[in-house]
Short mmCIF file of C-alpha atoms in Angstrom, two decimals:
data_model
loop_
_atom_site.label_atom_id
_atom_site.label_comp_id
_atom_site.label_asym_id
_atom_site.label_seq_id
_atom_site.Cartn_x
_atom_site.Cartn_y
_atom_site.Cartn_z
CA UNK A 67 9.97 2.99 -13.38
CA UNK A 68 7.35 -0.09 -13.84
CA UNK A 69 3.64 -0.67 -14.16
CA UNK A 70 0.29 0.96 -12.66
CA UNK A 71 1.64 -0.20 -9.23
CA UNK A 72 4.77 1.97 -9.37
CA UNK A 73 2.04 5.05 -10.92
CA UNK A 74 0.27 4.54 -7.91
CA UNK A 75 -3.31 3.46 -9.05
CA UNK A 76 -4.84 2.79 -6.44
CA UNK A 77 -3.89 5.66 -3.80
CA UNK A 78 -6.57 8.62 -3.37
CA UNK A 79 -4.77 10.23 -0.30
CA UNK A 80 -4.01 13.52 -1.54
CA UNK A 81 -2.33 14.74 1.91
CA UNK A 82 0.87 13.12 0.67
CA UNK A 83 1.63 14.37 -2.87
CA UNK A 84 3.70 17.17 -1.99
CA UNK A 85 7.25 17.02 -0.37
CA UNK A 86 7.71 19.07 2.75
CA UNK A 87 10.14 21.14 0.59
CA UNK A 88 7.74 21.41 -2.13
CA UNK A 89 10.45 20.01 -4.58
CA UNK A 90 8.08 17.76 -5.78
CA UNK A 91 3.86 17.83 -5.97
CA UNK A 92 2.41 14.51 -7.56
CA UNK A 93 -0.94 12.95 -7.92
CA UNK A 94 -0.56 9.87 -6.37
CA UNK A 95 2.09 7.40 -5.56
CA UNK A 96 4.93 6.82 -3.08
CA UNK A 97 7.09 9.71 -4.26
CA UNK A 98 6.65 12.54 -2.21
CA UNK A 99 7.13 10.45 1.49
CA UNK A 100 10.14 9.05 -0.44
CA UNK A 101 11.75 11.84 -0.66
CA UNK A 102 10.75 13.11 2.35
CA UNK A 103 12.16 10.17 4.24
CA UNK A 104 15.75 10.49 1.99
CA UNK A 105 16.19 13.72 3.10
CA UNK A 106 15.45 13.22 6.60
CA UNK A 107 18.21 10.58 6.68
CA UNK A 108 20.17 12.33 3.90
CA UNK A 109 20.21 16.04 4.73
CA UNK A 110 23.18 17.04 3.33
CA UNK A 111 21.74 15.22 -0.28
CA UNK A 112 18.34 16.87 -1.24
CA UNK A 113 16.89 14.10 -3.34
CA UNK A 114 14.32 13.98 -6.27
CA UNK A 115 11.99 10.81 -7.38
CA UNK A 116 10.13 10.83 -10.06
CA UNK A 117 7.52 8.44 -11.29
CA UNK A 118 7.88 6.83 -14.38
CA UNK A 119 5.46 4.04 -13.76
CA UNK A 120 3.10 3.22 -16.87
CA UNK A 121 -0.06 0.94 -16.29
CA UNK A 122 -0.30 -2.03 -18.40
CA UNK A 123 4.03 -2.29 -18.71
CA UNK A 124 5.81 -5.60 -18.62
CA UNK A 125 9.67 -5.77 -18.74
CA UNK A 126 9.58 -5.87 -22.54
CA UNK A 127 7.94 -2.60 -22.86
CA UNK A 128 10.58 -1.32 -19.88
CA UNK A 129 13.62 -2.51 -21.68
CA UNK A 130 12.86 -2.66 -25.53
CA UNK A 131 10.37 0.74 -25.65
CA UNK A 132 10.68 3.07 -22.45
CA UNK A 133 14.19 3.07 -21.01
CA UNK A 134 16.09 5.82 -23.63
CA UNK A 135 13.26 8.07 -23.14
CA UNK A 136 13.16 7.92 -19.72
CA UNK A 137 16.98 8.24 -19.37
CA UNK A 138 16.66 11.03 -22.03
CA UNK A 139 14.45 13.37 -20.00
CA UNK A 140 16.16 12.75 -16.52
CA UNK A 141 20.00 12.87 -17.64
CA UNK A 142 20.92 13.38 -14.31
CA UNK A 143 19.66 10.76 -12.08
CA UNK A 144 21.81 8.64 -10.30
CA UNK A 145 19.61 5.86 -9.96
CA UNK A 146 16.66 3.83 -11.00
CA UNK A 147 14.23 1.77 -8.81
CA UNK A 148 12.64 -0.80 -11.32
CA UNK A 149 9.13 -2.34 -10.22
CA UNK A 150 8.06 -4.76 -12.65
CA UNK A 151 6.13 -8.12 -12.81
CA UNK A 152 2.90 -8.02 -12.37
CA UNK A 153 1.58 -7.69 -16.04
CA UNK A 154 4.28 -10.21 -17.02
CA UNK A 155 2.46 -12.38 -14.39
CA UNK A 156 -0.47 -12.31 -16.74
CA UNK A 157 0.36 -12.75 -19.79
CA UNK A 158 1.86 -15.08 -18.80
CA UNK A 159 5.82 -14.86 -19.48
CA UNK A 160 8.33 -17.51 -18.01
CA UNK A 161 10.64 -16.57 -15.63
CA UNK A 162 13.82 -17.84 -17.21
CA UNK A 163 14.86 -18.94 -13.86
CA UNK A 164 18.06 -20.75 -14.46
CA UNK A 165 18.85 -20.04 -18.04
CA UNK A 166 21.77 -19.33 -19.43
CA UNK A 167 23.13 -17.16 -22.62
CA UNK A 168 20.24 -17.25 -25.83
CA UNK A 169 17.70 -19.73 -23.55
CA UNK A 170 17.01 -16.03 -21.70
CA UNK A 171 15.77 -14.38 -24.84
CA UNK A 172 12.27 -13.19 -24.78
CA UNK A 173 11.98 -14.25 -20.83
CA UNK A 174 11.80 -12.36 -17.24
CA UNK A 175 15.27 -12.47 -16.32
CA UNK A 176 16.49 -11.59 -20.35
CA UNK A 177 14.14 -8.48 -20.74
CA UNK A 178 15.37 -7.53 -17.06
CA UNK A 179 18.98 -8.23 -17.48
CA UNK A 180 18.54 -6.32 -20.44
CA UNK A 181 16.56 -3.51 -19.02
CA UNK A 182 19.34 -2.66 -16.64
CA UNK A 183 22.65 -3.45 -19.06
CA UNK A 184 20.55 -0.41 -20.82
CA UNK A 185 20.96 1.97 -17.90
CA UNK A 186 24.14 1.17 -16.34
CA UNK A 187 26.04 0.67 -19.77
CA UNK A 188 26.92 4.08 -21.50
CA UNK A 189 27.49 1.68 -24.42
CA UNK A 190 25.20 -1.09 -24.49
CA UNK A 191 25.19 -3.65 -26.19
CA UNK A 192 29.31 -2.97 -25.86
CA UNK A 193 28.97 -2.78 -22.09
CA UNK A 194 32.18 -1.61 -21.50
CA UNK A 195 31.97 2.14 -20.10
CA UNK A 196 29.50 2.42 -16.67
CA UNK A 197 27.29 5.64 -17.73
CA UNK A 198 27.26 5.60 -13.44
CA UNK A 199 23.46 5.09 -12.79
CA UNK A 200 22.70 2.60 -10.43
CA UNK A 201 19.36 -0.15 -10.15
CA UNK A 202 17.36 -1.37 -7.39
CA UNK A 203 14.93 -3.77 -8.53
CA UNK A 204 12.19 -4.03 -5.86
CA UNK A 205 10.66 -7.65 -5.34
CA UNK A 206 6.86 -7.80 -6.83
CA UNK A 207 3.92 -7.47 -4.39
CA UNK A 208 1.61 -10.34 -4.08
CA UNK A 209 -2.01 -10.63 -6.63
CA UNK A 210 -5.36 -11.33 -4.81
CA UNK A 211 -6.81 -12.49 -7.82
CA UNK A 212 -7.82 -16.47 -6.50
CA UNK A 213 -9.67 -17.27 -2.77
CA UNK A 214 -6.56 -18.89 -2.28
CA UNK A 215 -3.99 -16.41 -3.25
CA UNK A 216 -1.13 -18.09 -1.72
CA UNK A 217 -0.51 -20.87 -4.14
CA UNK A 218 -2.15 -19.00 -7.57
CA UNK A 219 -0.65 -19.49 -10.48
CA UNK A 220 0.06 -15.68 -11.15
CA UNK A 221 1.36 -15.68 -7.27
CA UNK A 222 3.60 -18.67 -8.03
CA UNK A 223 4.92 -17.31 -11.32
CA UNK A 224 5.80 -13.90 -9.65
CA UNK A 225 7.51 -16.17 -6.70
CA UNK A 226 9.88 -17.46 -9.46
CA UNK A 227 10.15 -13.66 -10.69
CA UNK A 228 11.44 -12.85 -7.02
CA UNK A 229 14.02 -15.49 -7.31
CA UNK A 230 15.47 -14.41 -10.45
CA UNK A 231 16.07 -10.30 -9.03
CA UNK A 232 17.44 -12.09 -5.76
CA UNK A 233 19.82 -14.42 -7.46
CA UNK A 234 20.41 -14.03 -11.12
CA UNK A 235 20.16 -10.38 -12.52
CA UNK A 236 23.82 -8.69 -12.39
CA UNK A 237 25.17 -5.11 -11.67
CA UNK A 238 21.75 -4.13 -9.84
CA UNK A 239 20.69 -3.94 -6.01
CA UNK A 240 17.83 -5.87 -4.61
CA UNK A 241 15.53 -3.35 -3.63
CA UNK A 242 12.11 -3.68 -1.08
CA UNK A 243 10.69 -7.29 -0.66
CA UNK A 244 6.74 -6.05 -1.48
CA UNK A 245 6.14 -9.42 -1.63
CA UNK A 246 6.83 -10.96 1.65
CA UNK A 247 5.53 -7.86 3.31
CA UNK A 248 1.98 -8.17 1.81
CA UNK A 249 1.87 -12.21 2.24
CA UNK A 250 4.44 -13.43 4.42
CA UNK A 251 3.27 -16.72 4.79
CA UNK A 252 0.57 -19.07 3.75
CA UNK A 253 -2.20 -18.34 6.71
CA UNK A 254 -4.47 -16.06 6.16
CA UNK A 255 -4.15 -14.11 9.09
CA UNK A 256 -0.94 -12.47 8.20
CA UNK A 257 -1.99 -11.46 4.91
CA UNK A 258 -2.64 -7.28 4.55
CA UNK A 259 -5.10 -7.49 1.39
CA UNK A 260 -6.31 -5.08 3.53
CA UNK A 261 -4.19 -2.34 2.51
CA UNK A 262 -5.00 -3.11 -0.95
CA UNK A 263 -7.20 -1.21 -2.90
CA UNK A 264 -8.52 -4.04 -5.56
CA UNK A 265 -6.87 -7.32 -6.35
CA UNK A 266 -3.66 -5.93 -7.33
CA UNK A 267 -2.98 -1.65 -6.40
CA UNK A 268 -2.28 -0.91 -2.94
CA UNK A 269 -4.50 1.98 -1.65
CA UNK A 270 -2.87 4.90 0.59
CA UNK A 271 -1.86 3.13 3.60
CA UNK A 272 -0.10 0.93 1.43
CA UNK A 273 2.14 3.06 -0.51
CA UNK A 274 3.74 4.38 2.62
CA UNK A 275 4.63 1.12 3.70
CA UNK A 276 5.64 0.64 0.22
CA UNK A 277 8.00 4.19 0.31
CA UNK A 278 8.79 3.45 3.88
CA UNK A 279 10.56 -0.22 2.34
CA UNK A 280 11.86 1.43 -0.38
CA UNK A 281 13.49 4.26 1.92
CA UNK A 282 14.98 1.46 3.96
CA UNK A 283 16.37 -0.66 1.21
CA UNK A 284 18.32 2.69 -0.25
CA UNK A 285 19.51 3.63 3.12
CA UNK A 286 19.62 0.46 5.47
CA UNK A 287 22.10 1.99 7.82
CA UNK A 288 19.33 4.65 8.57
CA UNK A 289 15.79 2.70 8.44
CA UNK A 290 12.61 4.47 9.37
CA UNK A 291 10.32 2.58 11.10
CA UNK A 292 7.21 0.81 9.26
CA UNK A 293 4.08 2.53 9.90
CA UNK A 294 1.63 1.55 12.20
CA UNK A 295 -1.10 -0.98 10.16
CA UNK A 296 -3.92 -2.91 11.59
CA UNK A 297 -3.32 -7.05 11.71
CA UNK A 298 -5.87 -9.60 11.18
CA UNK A 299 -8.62 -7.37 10.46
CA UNK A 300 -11.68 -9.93 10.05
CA UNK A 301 -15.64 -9.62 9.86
CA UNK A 302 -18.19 -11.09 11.11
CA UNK A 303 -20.16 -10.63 7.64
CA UNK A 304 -18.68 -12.22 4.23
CA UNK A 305 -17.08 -9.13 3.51
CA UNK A 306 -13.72 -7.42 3.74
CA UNK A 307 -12.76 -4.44 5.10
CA UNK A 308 -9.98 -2.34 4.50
CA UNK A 309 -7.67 0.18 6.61
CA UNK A 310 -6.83 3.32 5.05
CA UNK A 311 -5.57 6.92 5.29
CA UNK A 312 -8.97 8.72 4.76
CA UNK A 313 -9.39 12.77 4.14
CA UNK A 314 -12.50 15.12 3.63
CA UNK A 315 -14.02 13.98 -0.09
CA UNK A 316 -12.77 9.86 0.83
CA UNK A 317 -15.23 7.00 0.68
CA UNK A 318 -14.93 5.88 3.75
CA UNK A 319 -17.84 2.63 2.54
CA UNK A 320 -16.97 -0.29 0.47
CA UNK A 321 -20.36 -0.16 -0.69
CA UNK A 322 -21.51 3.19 -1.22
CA UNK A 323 -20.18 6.27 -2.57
CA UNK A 324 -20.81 8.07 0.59
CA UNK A 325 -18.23 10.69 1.28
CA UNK A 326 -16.34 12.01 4.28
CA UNK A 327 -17.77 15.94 4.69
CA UNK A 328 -15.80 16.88 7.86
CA UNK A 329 -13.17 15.24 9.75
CA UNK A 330 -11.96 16.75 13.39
CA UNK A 331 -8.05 16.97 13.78
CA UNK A 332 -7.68 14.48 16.56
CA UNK A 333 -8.14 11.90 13.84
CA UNK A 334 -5.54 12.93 11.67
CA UNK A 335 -3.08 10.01 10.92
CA UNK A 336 -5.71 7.54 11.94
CA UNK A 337 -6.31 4.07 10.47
CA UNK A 338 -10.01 4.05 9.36
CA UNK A 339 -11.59 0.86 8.45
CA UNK A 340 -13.68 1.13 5.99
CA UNK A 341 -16.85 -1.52 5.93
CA UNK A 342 -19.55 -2.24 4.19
CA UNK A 343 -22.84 -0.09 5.18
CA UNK A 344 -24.39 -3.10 7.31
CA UNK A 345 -27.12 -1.24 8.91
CA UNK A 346 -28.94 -4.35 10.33
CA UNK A 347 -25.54 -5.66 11.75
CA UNK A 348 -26.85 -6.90 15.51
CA UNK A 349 -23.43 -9.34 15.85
CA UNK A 350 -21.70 -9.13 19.46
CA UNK A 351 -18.61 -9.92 17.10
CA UNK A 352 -18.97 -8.01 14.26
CA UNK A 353 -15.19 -6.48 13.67
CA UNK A 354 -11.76 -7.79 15.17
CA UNK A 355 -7.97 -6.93 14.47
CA UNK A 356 -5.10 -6.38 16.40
CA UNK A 357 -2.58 -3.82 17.33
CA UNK A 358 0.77 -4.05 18.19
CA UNK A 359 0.66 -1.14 20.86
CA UNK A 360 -1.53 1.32 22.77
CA UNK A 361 -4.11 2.66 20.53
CA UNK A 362 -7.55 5.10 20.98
CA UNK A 363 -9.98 3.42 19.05
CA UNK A 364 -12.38 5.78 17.78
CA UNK A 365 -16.25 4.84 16.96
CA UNK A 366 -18.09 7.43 14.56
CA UNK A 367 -21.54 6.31 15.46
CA UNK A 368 -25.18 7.48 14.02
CA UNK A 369 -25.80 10.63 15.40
CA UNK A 370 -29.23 10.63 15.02
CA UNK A 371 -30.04 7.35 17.26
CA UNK A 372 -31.71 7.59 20.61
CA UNK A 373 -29.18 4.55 22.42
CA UNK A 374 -26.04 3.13 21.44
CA UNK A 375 -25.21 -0.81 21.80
CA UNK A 376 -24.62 -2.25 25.23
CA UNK A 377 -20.44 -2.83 23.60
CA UNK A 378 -19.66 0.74 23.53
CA UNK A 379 -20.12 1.50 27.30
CA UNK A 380 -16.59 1.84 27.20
CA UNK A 381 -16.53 4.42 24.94
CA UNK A 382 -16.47 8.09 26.25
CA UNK A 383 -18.12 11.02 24.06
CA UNK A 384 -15.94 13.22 22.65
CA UNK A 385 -18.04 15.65 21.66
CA UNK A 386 -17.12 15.83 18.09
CA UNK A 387 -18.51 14.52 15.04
CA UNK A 388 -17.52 13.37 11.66
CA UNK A 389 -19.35 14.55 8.54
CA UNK A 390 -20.72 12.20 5.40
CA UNK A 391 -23.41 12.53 2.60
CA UNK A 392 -24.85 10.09 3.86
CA UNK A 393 -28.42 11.30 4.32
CA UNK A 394 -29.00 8.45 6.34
CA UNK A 395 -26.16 9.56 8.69
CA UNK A 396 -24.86 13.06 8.17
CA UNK A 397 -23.24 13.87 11.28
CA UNK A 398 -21.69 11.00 13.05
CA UNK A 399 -20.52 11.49 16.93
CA UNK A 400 -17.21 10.54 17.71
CA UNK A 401 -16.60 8.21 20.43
CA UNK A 402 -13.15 7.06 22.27
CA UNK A 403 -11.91 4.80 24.08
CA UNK A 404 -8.08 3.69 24.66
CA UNK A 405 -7.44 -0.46 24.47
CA UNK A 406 -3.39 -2.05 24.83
CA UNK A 407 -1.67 -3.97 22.36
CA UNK A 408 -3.91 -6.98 21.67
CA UNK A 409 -6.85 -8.30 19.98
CA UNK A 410 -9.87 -5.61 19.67
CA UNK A 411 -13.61 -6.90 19.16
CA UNK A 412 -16.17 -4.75 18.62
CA UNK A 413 -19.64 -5.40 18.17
CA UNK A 414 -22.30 -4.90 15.13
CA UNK A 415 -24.49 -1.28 14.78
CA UNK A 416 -27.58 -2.95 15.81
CA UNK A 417 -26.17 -5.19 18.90
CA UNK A 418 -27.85 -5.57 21.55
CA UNK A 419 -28.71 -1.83 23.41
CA UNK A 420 -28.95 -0.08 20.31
CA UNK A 421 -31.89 2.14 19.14
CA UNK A 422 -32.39 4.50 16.04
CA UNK A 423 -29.07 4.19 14.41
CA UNK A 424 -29.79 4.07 10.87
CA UNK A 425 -26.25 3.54 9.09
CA UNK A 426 -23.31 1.46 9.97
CA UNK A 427 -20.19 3.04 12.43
CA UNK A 428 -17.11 4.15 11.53
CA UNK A 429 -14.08 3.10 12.83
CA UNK A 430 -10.50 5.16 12.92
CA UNK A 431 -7.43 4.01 15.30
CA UNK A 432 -4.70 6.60 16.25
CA UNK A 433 -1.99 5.49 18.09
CA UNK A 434 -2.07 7.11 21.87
#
């Protein structure tokens, strides 16, 4: 249960809505790979998650409005994973950090603390017989909402938030650190806005890091391994781009609403980054990021220009194409070429070479 984050706004991957089992089919979130992942490491204990997330929910709404409900219409879950902050954040609601006894009231840590004596006390406000559900609170994912997002006074606030599930909220587990994934220090370069979909969702990529952190919190004698991401993805241009799991009917722009028509199977899985629609773009240095292993970096590149730029010489046809509405582009020819763990430059659509392209490449990485 929490806020739009734990709904999944944000995430417009449909490949991933359905379990494997086909126990559960969602609309977006983390839920399905969830469960997937729990069974895999589970199989004797099919599990079930289901989303209770509501956009626009602070911990008041969760513990004074939401919780009986909730418990009502899933009487037999074991367990609830609690994501909640980021509207608090806003409002903006002191943490309570320290308190003690009535000084709580109306904080964070009281509406939490009272959020959870709700579920694991049959009785509450007795709290004397368990009614044997157990909590994970997760720790809240970082807000891009400043230039410098790592001392921002909703970041800060939800810093002190973090501190309160770590140390002072009893009878619940501490569930995924979101927060320290997404901005684990103050540079720049090892920040992953770039699996965010706007200042505060995560798009696709980043709910299955998200599930893949919650899987491992729930069973940390039988972690999965953190999908592959893209580091330090910069441009050359005062834009951002993002990395994202992309299907046929994606944007696969951050400026247009061009969508993807076709897609050939060798790319399935793949990392696209998704730029702006620089057609002009004649940089030697136009997009960088690193990988932590062997990759095939894939170029989708104007199929309707004469030469390509001098930088993809490297690049072997594949003789496939990706499909857009983009009537500038339609079909796009995919190009390959394999690169080791390490920083990757590549250069702009017009470099140096070039001739006829008249729409920006695309760029998808698949591990080799």
């Amino acid at each position: 249960m929490g806020d739009s984050i734990t709904n999944g706004i944000g995430d417009f991957y449909p490949d991933d809505n359905i379990s494997l089992l086909e126990r559960f089919i969602g609309a977006r979130g983390p839920q399905a790979t969830l469960i997937d992942q729990l069974d895999q490491s589970r199989p004797f204990t099919p599990a079930l998650v289901y989303n209770e997330g509501i956009g626009g929910d602070e911990t008041y709404d969760a513990a004074f409005v939401r919780i009986d409900s909730i418990l009502e219409r899933h009487p037999a879950a074991n367990r609830v994973l609690i994501g909640l902050g980021t509207n608090d954040a806003f409002t903006p609601l002191q943490s309570g950090l320290g308190c003690t006894g009535a000084a709580c009231d109306g904080t964070y840590k009281g509406n939490l603390q009272t959020l959870v004596n709700r579920i694991v006390w049959a009785d509450f406000p007795n709290n004397t017989v368990p009614s044997g559900v157990a909590v994970s609170i997760a720790r809240i994912p970082p807000a891009w909402v400043t230039s410098t997002p790592w001392s921002s006074t909703a970041n800060n606030l939800i810093r002190q938030y973090n501190q309160v599930i770590e140390n002072e909220i009893s009878n619940a587990d501490i569930g995924p650190d979101f927060f320290n994934y997404f901005m684990p220090a103050q540079a720049t370069s090892t920040h992953r806005k770039s699996m965010f979909s706007d200042n505060l969702h995560p798009n696709s990529l980043g709910y299955l890091v998200m599930a893949t952190l919650w899987h491992n919190a729930l069973v940390p004698e039988s972690p999965e391994p953190l999908p592959f991401v893209l580091e330090d993805i910069k441009l050359a241009v005062k834009a951002e781009a993002k990395q994202e799991l992309l299907t046929v009917g994606s944007l696969y722009r951050t400026t247009t609403s061009h969508q993807l028509t076709s897609i050939p199977s060798v790319l399935a899985g793949g990392r696209w980054i998704r730029t702006p629609n620089n057609t002009s773009n004649g940089n030697a240095s136009y997009l960088r990021f690193t990988v932590d292993r062997t990759v095939d970096v894939y170029v989708a590149y104007d199929g309707g220009s004469t030469a390509r730029p001098n930088w993809m010489q490297g690049f072997v046809a594949t003789g496939l194409s990706v499909g857009t509405t983009d009537a500038n582009g339609p079909q796009m020819k995919l190009y390959v070429r394999t690169y080791n763990a390490g920083q990757i430059t590549l250069g702009g659509n017009k470099a140096s070479g070039s001739a006829g392209s008249n729409t920006n490449y695309v760029t998808i990485v698949v591990e080799h």
